[in-house]
Short mmCIF file of C-alpha atoms in Angstrom, two decimals:
data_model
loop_
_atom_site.label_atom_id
_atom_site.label_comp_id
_atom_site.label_asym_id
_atom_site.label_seq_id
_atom_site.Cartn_x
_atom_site.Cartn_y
_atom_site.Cartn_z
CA UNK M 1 47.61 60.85 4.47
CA UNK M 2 47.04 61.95 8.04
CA UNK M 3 44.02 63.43 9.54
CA UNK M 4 43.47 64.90 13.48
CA UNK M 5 40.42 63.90 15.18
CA UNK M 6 39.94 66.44 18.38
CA UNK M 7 38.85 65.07 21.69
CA UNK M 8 37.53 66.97 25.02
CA UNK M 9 40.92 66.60 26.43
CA UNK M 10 43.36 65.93 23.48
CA UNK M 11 43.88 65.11 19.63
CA UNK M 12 45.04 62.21 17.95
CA UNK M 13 46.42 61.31 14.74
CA UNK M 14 44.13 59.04 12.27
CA UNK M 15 47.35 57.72 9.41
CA UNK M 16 45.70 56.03 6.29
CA UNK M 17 48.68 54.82 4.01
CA UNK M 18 50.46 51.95 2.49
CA UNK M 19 52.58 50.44 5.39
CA UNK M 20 51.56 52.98 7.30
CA UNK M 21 51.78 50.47 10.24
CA UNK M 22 55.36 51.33 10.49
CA UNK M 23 54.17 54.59 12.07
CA UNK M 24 53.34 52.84 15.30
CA UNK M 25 56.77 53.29 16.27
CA UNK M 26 56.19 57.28 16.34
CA UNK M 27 53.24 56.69 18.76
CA UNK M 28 53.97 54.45 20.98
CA UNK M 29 54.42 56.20 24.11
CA UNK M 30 58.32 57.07 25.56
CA UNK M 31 56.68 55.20 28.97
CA UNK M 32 54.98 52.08 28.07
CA UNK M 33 56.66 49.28 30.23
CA UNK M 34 55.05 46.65 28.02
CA UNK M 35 53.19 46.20 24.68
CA UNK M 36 50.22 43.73 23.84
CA UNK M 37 48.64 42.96 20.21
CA UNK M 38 45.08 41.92 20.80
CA UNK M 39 45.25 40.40 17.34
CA UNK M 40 41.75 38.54 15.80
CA UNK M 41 43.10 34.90 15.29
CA UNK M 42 42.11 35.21 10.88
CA UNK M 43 44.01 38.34 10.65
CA UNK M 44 46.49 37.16 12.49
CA UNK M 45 47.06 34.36 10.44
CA UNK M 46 46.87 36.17 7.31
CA UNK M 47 48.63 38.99 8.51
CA UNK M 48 51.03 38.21 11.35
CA UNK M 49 54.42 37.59 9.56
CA UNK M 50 53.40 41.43 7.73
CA UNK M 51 53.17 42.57 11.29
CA UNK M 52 56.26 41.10 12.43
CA UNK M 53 58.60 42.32 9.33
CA UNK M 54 57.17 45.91 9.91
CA UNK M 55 57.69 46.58 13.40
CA UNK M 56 60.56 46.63 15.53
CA UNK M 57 59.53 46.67 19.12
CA UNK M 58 58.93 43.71 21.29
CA UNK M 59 55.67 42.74 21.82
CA UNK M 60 53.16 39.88 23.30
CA UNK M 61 50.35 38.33 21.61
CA UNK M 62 46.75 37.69 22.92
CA UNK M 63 44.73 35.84 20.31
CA UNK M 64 40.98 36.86 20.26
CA UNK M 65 38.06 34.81 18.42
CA UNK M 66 37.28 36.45 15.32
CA UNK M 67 34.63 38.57 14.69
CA UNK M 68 31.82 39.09 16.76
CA UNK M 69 32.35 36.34 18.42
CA UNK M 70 35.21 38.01 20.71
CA UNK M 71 32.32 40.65 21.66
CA UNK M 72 30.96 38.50 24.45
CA UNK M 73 31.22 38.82 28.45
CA UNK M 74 32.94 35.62 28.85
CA UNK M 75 35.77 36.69 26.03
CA UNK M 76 35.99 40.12 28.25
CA UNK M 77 36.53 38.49 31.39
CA UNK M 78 39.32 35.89 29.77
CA UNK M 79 41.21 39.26 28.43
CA UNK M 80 40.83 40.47 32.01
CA UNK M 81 42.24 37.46 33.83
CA UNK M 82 45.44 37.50 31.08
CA UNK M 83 46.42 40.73 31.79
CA UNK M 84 46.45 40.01 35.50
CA UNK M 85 47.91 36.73 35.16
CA UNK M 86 50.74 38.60 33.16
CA UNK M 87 50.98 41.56 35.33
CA UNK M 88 49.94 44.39 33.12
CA UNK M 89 50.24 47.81 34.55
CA UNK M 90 48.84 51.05 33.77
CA UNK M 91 51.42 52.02 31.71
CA UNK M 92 51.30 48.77 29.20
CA UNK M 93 49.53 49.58 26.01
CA UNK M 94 47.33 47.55 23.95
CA UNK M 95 47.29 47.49 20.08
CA UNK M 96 43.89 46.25 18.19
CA UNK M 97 44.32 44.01 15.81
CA UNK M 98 41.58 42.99 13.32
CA UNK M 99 38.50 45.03 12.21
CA UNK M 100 35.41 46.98 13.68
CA UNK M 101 34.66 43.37 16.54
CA UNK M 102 37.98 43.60 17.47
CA UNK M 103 38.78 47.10 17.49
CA UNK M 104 35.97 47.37 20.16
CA UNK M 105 36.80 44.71 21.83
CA UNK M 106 40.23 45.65 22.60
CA UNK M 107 39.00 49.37 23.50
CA UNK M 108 36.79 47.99 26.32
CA UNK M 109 39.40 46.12 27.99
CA UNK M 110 41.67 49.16 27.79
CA UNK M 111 39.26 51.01 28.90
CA UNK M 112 38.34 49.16 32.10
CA UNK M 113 41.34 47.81 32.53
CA UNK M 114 42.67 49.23 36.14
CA UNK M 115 40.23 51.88 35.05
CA UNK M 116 41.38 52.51 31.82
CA UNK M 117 45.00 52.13 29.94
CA UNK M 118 46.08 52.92 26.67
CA UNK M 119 45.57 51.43 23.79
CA UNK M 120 46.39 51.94 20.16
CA UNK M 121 43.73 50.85 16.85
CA UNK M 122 45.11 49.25 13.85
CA UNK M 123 42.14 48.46 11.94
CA UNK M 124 42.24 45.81 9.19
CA UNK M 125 38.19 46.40 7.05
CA UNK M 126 36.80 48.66 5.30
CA UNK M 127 34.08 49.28 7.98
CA UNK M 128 36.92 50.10 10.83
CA UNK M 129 37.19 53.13 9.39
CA UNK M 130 34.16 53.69 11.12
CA UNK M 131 34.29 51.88 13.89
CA UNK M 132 37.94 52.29 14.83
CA UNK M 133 37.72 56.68 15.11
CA UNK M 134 35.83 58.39 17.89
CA UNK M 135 36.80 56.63 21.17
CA UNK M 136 33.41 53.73 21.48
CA UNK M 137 34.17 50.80 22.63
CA UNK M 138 31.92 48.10 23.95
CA UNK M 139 30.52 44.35 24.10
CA UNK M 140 27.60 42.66 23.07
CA UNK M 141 24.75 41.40 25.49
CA UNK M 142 22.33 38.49 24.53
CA UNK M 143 19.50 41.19 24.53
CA UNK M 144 21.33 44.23 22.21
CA UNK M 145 24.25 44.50 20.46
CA UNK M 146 27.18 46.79 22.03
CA UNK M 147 24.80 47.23 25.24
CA UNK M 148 28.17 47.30 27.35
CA UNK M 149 31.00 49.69 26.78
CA UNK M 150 32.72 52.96 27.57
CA UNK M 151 33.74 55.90 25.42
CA UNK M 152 37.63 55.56 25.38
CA UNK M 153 39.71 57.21 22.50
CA UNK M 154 42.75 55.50 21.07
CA UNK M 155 46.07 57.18 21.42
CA UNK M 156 46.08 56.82 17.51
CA UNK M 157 44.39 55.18 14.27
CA UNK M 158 47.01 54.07 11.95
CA UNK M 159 45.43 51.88 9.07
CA UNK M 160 47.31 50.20 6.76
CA UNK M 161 45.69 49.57 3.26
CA UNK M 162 48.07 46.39 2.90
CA UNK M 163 45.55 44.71 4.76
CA UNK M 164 42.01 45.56 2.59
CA UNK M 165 43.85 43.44 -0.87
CA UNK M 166 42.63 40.33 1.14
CA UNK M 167 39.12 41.39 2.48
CA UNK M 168 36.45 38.88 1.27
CA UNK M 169 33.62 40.88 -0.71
CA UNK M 170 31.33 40.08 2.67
CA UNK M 171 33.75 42.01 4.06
CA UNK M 172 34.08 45.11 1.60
CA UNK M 173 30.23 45.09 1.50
CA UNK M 174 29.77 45.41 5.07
CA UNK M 175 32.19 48.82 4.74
CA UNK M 176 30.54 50.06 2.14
CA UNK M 177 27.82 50.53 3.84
CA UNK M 178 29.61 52.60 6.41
CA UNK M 179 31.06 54.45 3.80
CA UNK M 180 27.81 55.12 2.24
CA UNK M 181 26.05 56.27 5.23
CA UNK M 182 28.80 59.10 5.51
CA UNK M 183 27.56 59.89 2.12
CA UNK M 184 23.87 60.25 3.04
CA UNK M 185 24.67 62.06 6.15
CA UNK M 186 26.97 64.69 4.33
CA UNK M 187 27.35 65.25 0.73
CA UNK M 188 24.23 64.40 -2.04
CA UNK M 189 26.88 64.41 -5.03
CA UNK M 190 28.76 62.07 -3.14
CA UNK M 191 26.32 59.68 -2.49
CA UNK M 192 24.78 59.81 -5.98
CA UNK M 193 27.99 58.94 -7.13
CA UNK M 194 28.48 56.25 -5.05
CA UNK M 195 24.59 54.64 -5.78
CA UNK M 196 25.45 54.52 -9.53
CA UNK M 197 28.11 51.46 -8.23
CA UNK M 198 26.47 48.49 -10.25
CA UNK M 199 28.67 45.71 -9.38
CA UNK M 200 31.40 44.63 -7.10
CA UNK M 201 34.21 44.77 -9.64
CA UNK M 202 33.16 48.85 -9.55
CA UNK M 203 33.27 48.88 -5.85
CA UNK M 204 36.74 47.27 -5.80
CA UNK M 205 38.10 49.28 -8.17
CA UNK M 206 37.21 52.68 -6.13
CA UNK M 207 39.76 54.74 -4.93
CA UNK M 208 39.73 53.35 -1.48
CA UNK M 209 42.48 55.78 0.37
CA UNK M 210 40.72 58.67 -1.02
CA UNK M 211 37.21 57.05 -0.27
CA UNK M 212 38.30 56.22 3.26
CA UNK M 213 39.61 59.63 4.21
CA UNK M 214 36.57 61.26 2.93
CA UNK M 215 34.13 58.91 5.18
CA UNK M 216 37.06 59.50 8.28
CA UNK M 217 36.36 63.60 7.94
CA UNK M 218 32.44 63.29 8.17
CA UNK M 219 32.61 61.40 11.12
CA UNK M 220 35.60 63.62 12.94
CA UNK M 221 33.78 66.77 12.47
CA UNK M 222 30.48 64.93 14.35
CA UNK M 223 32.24 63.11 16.85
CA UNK M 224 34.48 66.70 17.63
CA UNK M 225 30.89 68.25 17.95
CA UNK M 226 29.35 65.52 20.45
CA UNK M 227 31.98 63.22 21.81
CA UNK M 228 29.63 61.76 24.43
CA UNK M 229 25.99 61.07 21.89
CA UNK M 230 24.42 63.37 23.39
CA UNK M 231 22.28 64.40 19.91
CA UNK M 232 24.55 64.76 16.74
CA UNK M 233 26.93 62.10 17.11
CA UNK M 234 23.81 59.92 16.96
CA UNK M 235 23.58 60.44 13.43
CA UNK M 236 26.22 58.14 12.69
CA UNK M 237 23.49 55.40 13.87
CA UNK M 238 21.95 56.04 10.31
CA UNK M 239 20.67 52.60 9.84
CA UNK M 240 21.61 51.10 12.75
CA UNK M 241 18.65 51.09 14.78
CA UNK M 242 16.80 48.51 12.53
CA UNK M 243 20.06 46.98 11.40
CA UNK M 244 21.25 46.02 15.39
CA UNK M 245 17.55 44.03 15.68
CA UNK M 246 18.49 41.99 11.91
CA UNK M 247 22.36 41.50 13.16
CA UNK M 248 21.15 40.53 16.96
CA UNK M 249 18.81 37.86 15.90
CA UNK M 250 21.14 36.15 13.32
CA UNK M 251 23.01 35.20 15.68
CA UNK M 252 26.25 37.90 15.69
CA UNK M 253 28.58 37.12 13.09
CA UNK M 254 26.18 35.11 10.83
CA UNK M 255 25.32 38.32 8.95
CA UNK M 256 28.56 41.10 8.66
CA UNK M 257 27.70 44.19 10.61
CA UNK M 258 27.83 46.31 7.18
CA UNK M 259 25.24 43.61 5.75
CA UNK M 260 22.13 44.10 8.87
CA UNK M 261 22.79 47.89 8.70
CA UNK M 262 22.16 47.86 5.08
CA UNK M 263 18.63 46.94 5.57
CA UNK M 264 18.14 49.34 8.25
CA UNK M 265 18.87 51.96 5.43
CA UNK M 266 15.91 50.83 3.72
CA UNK M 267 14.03 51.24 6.76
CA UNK M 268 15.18 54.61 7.32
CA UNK M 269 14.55 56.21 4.23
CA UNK M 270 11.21 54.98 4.35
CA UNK M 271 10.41 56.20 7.22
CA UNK M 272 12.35 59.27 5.91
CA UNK M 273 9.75 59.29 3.37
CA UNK M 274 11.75 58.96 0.52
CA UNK M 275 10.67 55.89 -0.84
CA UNK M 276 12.32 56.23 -4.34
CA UNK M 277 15.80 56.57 -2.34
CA UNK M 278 14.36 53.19 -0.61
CA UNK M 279 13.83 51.44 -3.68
CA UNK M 280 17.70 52.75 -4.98
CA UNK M 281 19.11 51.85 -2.59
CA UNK M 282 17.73 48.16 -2.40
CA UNK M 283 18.55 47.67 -6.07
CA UNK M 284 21.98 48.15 -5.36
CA UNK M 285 22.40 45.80 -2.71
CA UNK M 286 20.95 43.23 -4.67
CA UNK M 287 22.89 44.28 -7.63
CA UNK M 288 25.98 44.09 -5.20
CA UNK M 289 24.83 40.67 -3.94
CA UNK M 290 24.09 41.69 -0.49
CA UNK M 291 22.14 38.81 1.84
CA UNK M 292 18.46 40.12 1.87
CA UNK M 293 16.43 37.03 2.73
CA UNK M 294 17.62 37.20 6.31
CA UNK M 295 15.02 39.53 6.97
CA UNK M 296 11.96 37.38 5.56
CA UNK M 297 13.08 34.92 8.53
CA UNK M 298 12.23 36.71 11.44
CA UNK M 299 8.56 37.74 12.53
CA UNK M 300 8.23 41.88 13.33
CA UNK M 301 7.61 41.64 17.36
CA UNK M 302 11.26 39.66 17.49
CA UNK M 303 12.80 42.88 15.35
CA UNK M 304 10.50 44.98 17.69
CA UNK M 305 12.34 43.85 21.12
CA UNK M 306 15.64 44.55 20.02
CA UNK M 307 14.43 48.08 18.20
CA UNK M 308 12.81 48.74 21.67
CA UNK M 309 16.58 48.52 23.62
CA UNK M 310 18.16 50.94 21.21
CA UNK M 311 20.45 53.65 23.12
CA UNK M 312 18.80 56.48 21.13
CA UNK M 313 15.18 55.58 22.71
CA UNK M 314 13.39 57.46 26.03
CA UNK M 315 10.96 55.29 28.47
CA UNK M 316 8.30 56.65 26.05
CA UNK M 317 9.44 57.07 22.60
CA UNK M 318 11.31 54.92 19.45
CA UNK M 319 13.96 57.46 17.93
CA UNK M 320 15.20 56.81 14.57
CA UNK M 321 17.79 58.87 12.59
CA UNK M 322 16.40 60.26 9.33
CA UNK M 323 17.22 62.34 6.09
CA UNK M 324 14.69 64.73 4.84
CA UNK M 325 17.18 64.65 1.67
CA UNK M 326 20.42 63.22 1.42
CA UNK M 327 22.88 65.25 4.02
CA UNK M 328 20.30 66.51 6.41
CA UNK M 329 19.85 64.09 8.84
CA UNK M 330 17.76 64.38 12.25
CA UNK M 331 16.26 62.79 14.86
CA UNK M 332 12.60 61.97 14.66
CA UNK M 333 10.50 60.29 16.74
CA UNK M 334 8.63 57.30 15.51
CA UNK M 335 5.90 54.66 15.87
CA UNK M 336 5.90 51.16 16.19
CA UNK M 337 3.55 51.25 13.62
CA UNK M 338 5.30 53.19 11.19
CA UNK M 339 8.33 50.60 11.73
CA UNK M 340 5.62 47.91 11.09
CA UNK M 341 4.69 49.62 7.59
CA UNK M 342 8.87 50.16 6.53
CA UNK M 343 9.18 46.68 7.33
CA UNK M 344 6.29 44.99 5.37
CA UNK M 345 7.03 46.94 2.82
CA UNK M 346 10.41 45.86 2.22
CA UNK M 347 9.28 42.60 3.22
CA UNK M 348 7.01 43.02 0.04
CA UNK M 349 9.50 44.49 -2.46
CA UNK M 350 11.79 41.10 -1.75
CA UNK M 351 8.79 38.55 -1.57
CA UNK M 352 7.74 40.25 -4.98
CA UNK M 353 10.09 41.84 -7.01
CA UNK M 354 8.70 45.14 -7.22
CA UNK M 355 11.58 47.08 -7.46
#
């Protein structure tokens, strides 16, 4: 299955198949003096010796932390210093290895790299299939999550499905998520069919080519819209806004991206005013044994401060993304206290078991 996500200045190939990593031989550029895997250190130890038996070219390997925990300035600046220690030009091409962390990771090096090389995503989650299409790429900063980056599109997407038959549920729960949120922002038959998922064994068993490709299409035709975030592109932050505070003071990694933006759904729908859709969509978490307690451990200002950095906001006003119904999102503005209220009341809902 192949799909074409268009840029400002040129189109690229998204390939979603069984060994479909053998395709990186077709994109590769004719030019590249030299090729780099910027490989998370788990996958590559569950996946390197695939890697190897599928590919043909020569390559080098860089070995990143795994997870968030590559996403840091220190980890940028070590990438940095290999390359030039190596002698990587501006024709050597870089190949991300892992899921969403990594996948960004690699993307801001290439990106800034002798101001900006090549570079080619091979995402190994569920939730790359968000993060690896539409060209952001970034870091986190102590004080907001991916508050450094560029936009920077890959010269392709090719993702393998060999690689979700190991994914630990955290991991499949944390795209799910994703996945949903394409639903919500779309297609209300989709979604509904996707909230009536009561337990993980239903989630695993989903048609997950078919489900991915369907989530990679909503997110195209936004990012083909408005490349740059300049208004609907930020729709794909569904979630997010409240999520980034939960993931942020965790600690990054403690809590799977997928898992903080969860509960910024619940925060979103009721400040969407669609508390029922709140309540649904808390259920399933808990039905899929999504990690809900980590917001009960955090007092409101601390969510507040990182809510308060979010990209979407002016000098003046909070901006969340909201759905007057399922697949009609848009941007409202918001007050703290109105975040206060989402918050205690799913604060209340856990404490209490009112759903």
């Amino acid at each position: 299955m192949e799909l074409t996500i268009q840029s400002k200045d040129r189109s690229y190939p998204v390939i979603l198949k069984m060994q479909a990593i053998r395709q990186l031989e077709k994109v590769l550029p004719d030019n590249a003096d030299r090729i780099i895997v910027f490989a998370d250190q788990h996958v590559w130890n569950l996946h390197g010796n695939y890697f190897q038996q599928q590919v043909s070219f020569n390559f080098d390997k860089y070995l990143l932390k795994s997870g968030e925990a590559t996403k840091t300035l220190a980890e940028y600046d070590r990438a940095l210093a290999y390359l030039l220690e190596n002698k990587a030009s501006r024709k050597t091409v870089l190949i991300a290895f892992g899921g969403g962390a990594a996948g960004d990771f690699t993307g801001f090096v290439a990106a800034t790299y002798m101001r900006g090389i090549s570079f080619i995503q091979l995402p190994t989650t569920i939730l790359a299939h968000d993060s690896a299409v539409g060209g952001k790429t970034g870091v986190n900063h102590a004080l907001g999550k991916n508050m450094v980056g560029a936009f920077h599109q890959p010269l392709a997407v090719i993702f393998d499905t060999h690689f979700l038959q190991t994914l630990p549920d955290s991991e499949i729960r944390s795209g799910y998520t994703e996945l949903i949120k394409h639903a919500f922002l779309s297609d209300a038959v989709w979604a509904q069919e996707l909230l009536q998922l009561k337990s993980m064994d239903q989630v695993k068993a989903l048609e997950w080519q078919e489900q991915l490709a369907k989530g990679i299409a909503v997110k195209a035709a936004i990012v083909e819209k408005d490349e740059f975030e300049t208004y609907e592109r930020k729709f794909l932050n569904l979630g997010h806004t409240y999520g980034h505070g939960i993931e942020a003071l965790a600690g990054y990694g403690r809590l799977k991206h997928g898992e903080a933006v969860a509960l910024g759904l619940v925060i979103t729908f009721l400040l969407s005013e669609q508390p029922d859709l709140a309540k649904t969509w808390l259920r399933q978490m808990i039905a899929l044994g999504y990690p809900t307690s980590e917001v009960l451990s955090f007092p409101f200002e601390s969510i507040m401060e990182f809510i308060r950095k979010d990209k979407k906001n002016t000098a003046t006003e909070l901006q969340f993304v909201v759905v007057s119904e399922i697949s009609k999102p848009t941007l409202a503005t918001v007050t703290e206290e109105q975040v206060h209220y989402a918050h205690t009341q799913l604060c209340a809902w856990l404490k209490e078991d009112q759903l």
